[in-house]
Amino acid sequence: SNLISQTLMCESIANTVAFSPDDSLIATGHVDGVIRLWNVKSGQLVFRFAGHGRGISEIAFVPDGRTLLSASSDGTVRVWSTAHNRTLGIFHRVFAAGMEPGREIYCRLSISSDGRRLVVGFNKLNDRPKIFLWDIDYSQR
């Protein structure tokens, strides 16, 4: 059936959405630069992650379900702990600190199924599209 079972009420437009690997949470990335975590069963807002300076263009859970990555038009990819509801910092910054990114910068990201590789694509860096690929070493965490 195509009946809507829930509506999540929020105050900002969602650019991107993702289920956690165990399907217990939904993460939504918004124009206001905030990531919102929702409990799937209750539909209740669980937590807000703030830290990006511009809208969120992509979010993805690491397969462990305890970590979330986000990409923003502020030119950063950030890492968040959904287990501890806090930031783990900036994974990658494409602009020098203090540089003003263009408003039309958009970024997409995806994590491999084993969680060991990350691909990030920017639509426009120095007027050219760029795609970066990383091998992730979890021993540094």
XYZ file of N, CA and C in Angstrom, residues 14-123:
330
model
N 14.489 19.638 3.996
C 15.461 18.539 3.986
C 16.014 18.360 2.576
N 17.342 18.424 2.453
C 18.012 18.162 1.176
C 18.308 16.682 0.986
N 18.482 15.956 2.087
C 18.949 14.578 2.024
C 18.463 13.808 3.247
N 18.212 12.517 3.070
C 17.708 11.668 4.150
C 18.378 10.304 4.082
N 18.514 9.628 5.239
C 19.142 8.300 5.257
C 18.645 7.502 6.452
N 18.371 6.219 6.235
C 18.096 5.278 7.321
C 19.415 4.806 7.924
N 19.428 4.594 9.238
C 20.579 3.941 9.869
C 20.590 2.474 9.437
N 21.740 1.797 9.507
C 21.818 0.406 9.052
C 20.830 -0.536 9.747
N 20.492 -0.273 11.011
C 19.528 -1.138 11.707
C 18.091 -0.626 11.579
N 17.899 0.429 10.797
C 16.580 1.011 10.523
C 15.890 1.603 11.754
N 16.635 1.876 12.816
C 16.015 2.451 14.016
C 15.993 3.980 13.982
N 16.872 4.573 13.177
C 16.971 6.032 13.094
C 16.857 6.487 11.649
N 16.377 7.708 11.490
C 16.456 8.405 10.211
C 17.259 9.665 10.468
N 18.231 9.932 9.609
C 18.963 11.194 9.662
C 18.484 12.043 8.496
N 18.245 13.324 8.765
C 17.832 14.251 7.716
C 18.783 15.444 7.730
N 19.265 15.823 6.551
C 20.189 16.950 6.422
C 19.474 18.125 5.786
N 19.597 19.300 6.386
C 18.722 20.417 6.040
C 19.437 21.641 5.494
N 18.643 22.493 4.846
C 19.106 23.759 4.298
C 19.713 24.654 5.380
N 19.213 24.548 6.609
C 19.716 25.400 7.702
C 21.050 24.917 8.273
N 21.658 23.881 7.673
C 22.967 23.388 8.113
C 22.903 22.432 9.286
N 21.696 22.034 9.681
C 21.508 21.140 10.822
C 21.129 19.745 10.332
N 21.692 18.734 11.002
C 21.292 17.337 10.783
C 20.364 16.964 11.924
N 19.230 16.385 11.589
C 18.282 15.963 12.612
C 18.201 14.448 12.616
N 18.206 13.874 13.818
C 18.074 12.429 14.000
C 16.680 12.138 14.533
N 16.012 11.173 13.941
C 14.634 10.829 14.296
C 14.539 9.363 14.693
N 13.720 9.080 15.689
C 13.402 7.709 16.057
C 12.334 7.209 15.094
N 12.616 6.113 14.390
C 11.692 5.620 13.369
C 10.364 5.181 13.973
N 10.415 4.447 15.084
C 9.176 3.933 15.685
C 8.247 5.041 16.155
N 8.802 6.015 16.889
C 7.970 7.060 17.488
C 7.774 8.267 16.573
N 8.689 8.444 15.609
C 8.644 9.637 14.773
C 9.152 10.878 15.480
N 9.701 10.703 16.682
C 10.166 11.838 17.487
C 11.592 12.253 17.109
N 11.831 13.549 17.205
C 13.173 14.083 17.015
C 14.032 13.668 18.206
N 15.170 13.037 17.919
C 16.061 12.531 18.967
C 17.175 13.538 19.272
N 17.748 14.118 18.213
C 18.905 14.999 18.407
C 19.103 15.880 17.181
N 19.725 17.039 17.414
C 20.131 17.937 16.331
C 21.651 18.066 16.353
N 22.280 17.833 15.205
C 23.711 18.075 15.060
C 23.900 19.403 14.330
N 24.574 20.349 14.965
C 24.861 21.631 14.327
C 26.372 21.798 14.234
N 26.834 22.432 13.184
C 28.265 22.645 13.015
C 28.606 23.099 11.611
N 27.803 22.701 10.635
C 28.036 23.162 9.270
C 27.600 24.617 9.135
N 28.339 25.359 8.325
C 28.027 26.764 8.114
C 27.019 27.026 7.018
N 26.724 26.002 6.245
C 25.764 26.117 5.140
C 24.929 24.847 5.091
N 24.052 24.780 4.088
C 23.145 23.642 3.962
C 23.861 22.317 3.798
N 23.216 21.259 4.267
C 23.738 19.894 4.130
C 23.300 19.366 2.768
N 24.246 18.838 1.989
C 23.880 18.299 0.686
C 23.856 16.773 0.654
N 24.494 16.128 1.628
C 24.484 14.654 1.648
C 24.834 14.147 3.037
N 24.195 13.044 3.427
C 24.539 12.356 4.671
C 24.578 10.860 4.401
N 25.399 10.147 5.160
C 25.471 8.690 5.028
C 25.943 8.095 6.345
N 25.298 7.006 6.739
C 25.740 6.269 7.921
C 26.884 5.345 7.559
N 27.886 5.265 8.438
C 28.907 4.231 8.349
C 28.205 2.917 8.721
N 28.581 1.776 8.148
C 27.866 0.529 8.421
C 27.761 0.125 9.886
N 28.637 0.668 10.768
C 28.512 0.344 12.193
C 27.262 0.972 12.821
N 26.635 1.933 12.125
C 25.417 2.563 12.608
C 25.642 3.585 13.710
N 26.873 3.721 14.177
C 27.188 4.626 15.288
C 27.835 5.924 14.811
N 28.074 6.003 13.510
C 28.792 7.128 12.939
C 28.075 7.607 11.678
N 28.036 8.918 11.516
C 27.360 9.534 10.377
C 28.335 10.502 9.727
N 28.358 10.541 8.407
C 29.148 11.535 7.692
C 28.216 12.489 6.971
N 28.636 13.754 6.884
C 27.822 14.749 6.201
C 28.707 15.620 5.328
N 28.139 16.046 4.203
C 28.815 16.969 3.302
C 27.945 18.208 3.162
N 28.605 19.357 3.072
C 27.872 20.614 3.051
C 28.440 21.553 2.009
N 27.610 22.505 1.593
C 28.093 23.538 0.673
C 29.035 24.516 1.364
N 29.317 24.305 2.660
C 30.383 25.088 3.307
C 31.762 24.521 2.967
N 31.791 23.429 2.175
C 33.062 22.869 1.722
C 33.691 21.891 2.679
N 32.924 21.394 3.660
C 33.481 20.421 4.598
C 32.698 19.119 4.582
N 33.417 18.047 4.891
C 32.817 16.753 5.211
C 33.064 16.555 6.698
N 31.989 16.347 7.461
C 32.102 16.207 8.915
C 31.688 14.818 9.352
N 32.194 14.434 10.535
C 31.909 13.123 11.115
C 31.191 13.344 12.444
N 30.137 12.560 12.690
C 29.315 12.691 13.887
C 29.150 11.331 14.545
N 29.151 11.306 15.861
C 28.867 10.080 16.597
C 27.385 10.061 16.966
N 26.643 9.129 16.389
C 25.227 8.999 16.757
C 25.091 8.225 18.059
N 26.159 7.536 18.462
C 26.149 6.822 19.741
C 26.297 7.795 20.908
N 27.054 8.883 20.696
C 27.332 9.838 21.775
C 26.769 11.226 21.501
N 26.043 11.367 20.371
C 25.425 12.652 20.004
C 26.402 13.820 20.064
N 27.523 13.654 19.361
C 28.499 14.745 19.320
C 29.282 14.693 18.016
N 29.950 15.789 17.719
C 30.778 15.824 16.523
C 32.103 15.110 16.784
N 32.624 14.477 15.771
C 33.969 13.890 15.831
C 34.930 14.731 14.997
N 34.425 15.854 14.468
C 35.293 16.795 13.769
C 35.126 16.821 12.269
N 36.010 17.578 11.635
C 35.994 17.726 10.178
C 36.886 16.645 9.573
N 36.320 15.850 8.678
C 37.084 14.812 7.986
C 37.887 15.420 6.845
N 37.275 16.358 6.130
C 37.943 16.962 4.979
C 37.411 18.374 4.776
N 38.307 19.295 4.469
C 37.917 20.677 4.164
C 38.526 21.025 2.808
N 37.685 21.436 1.865
C 38.199 21.695 0.521
C 38.648 23.135 0.328
N 38.312 24.006 1.285
C 38.748 25.393 1.199
C 39.707 25.677 2.337
N 40.630 26.588 2.128
C 41.480 27.040 3.223
C 40.593 27.691 4.277
N 40.930 27.520 5.544
C 40.145 28.114 6.632
C 40.007 29.613 6.394
N 38.805 30.114 6.545
C 38.552 31.535 6.344
C 38.188 31.901 4.917
N 38.372 30.967 3.976
C 37.988 31.223 2.587
C 36.483 31.096 2.453
N 35.903 31.955 1.665
C 34.450 31.930 1.502
C 34.070 31.068 0.292
N 33.431 29.919 0.521
C 33.035 29.085 -0.616
C 31.858 29.708 -1.359
N 31.742 29.377 -2.629
C 30.600 29.858 -3.406
C 29.319 29.173 -2.959
N 28.223 29.877 -3.056
C 26.945 29.329 -2.591
C 26.470 28.153 -3.439
N 27.000 28.039 -4.650
C 26.531 26.977 -5.554
C 27.335 25.679 -5.406
N 28.285 25.646 -4.450
C 29.044 24.413 -4.211
C 28.100 23.328 -3.705
N 28.176 22.158 -4.333
C 27.380 21.025 -3.869
C 28.279 19.813 -3.750
N 28.011 18.990 -2.781
C 28.874 17.854 -2.497
C 28.024 16.618 -2.267
N 28.455 15.495 -2.795
C 27.795 14.205 -2.589
C 28.804 13.235 -2.002
N 28.322 12.302 -1.166
C 29.237 11.306 -0.622
C 28.561 9.954 -0.508
N 29.379 8.923 -0.484
C 28.891 7.562 -0.306
C 29.979 6.739 0.368
N 29.542 5.773 1.187
C 30.453 4.901 1.926
C 30.306 3.488 1.382
N 31.416 2.795 1.221
C 31.346 1.413 0.729
C 30.634 0.532 1.753
N 30.150 -0.630 1.298
C 29.347 -1.498 2.165
C 30.124 -2.027 3.364
N 31.468 -2.110 3.253
C 32.266 -2.551 4.405
C 32.733 -1.367 5.266
N 32.386 -0.144 4.862
C 32.734 1.037 5.636
C 34.177 1.479 5.510
N 34.936 0.852 4.620
C 36.374 1.133 4.550
C 36.773 2.129 3.470
N 35.836 2.505 2.602
C 36.155 3.476 1.555
C 35.074 4.541 1.508
N 35.512 5.754 1.263
C 34.603 6.890 1.163
C 34.864 7.584 -0.159
N 33.794 7.890 -0.879
C 33.920 8.676 -2.105
C 33.126 9.966 -1.913
N 33.753 11.070 -2.302
C 33.129 12.388 -2.183
C 33.258 13.090 -3.528
N 32.150 13.584 -4.021
C 32.145 14.318 -5.283
C 31.677 15.746 -5.078
N 32.468 16.711 -5.552
C 32.077 18.120 -5.517
C 31.737 18.550 -6.929
N 30.662 19.311 -7.071
C 30.245 19.711 -8.411
C 31.145 20.783 -9.006
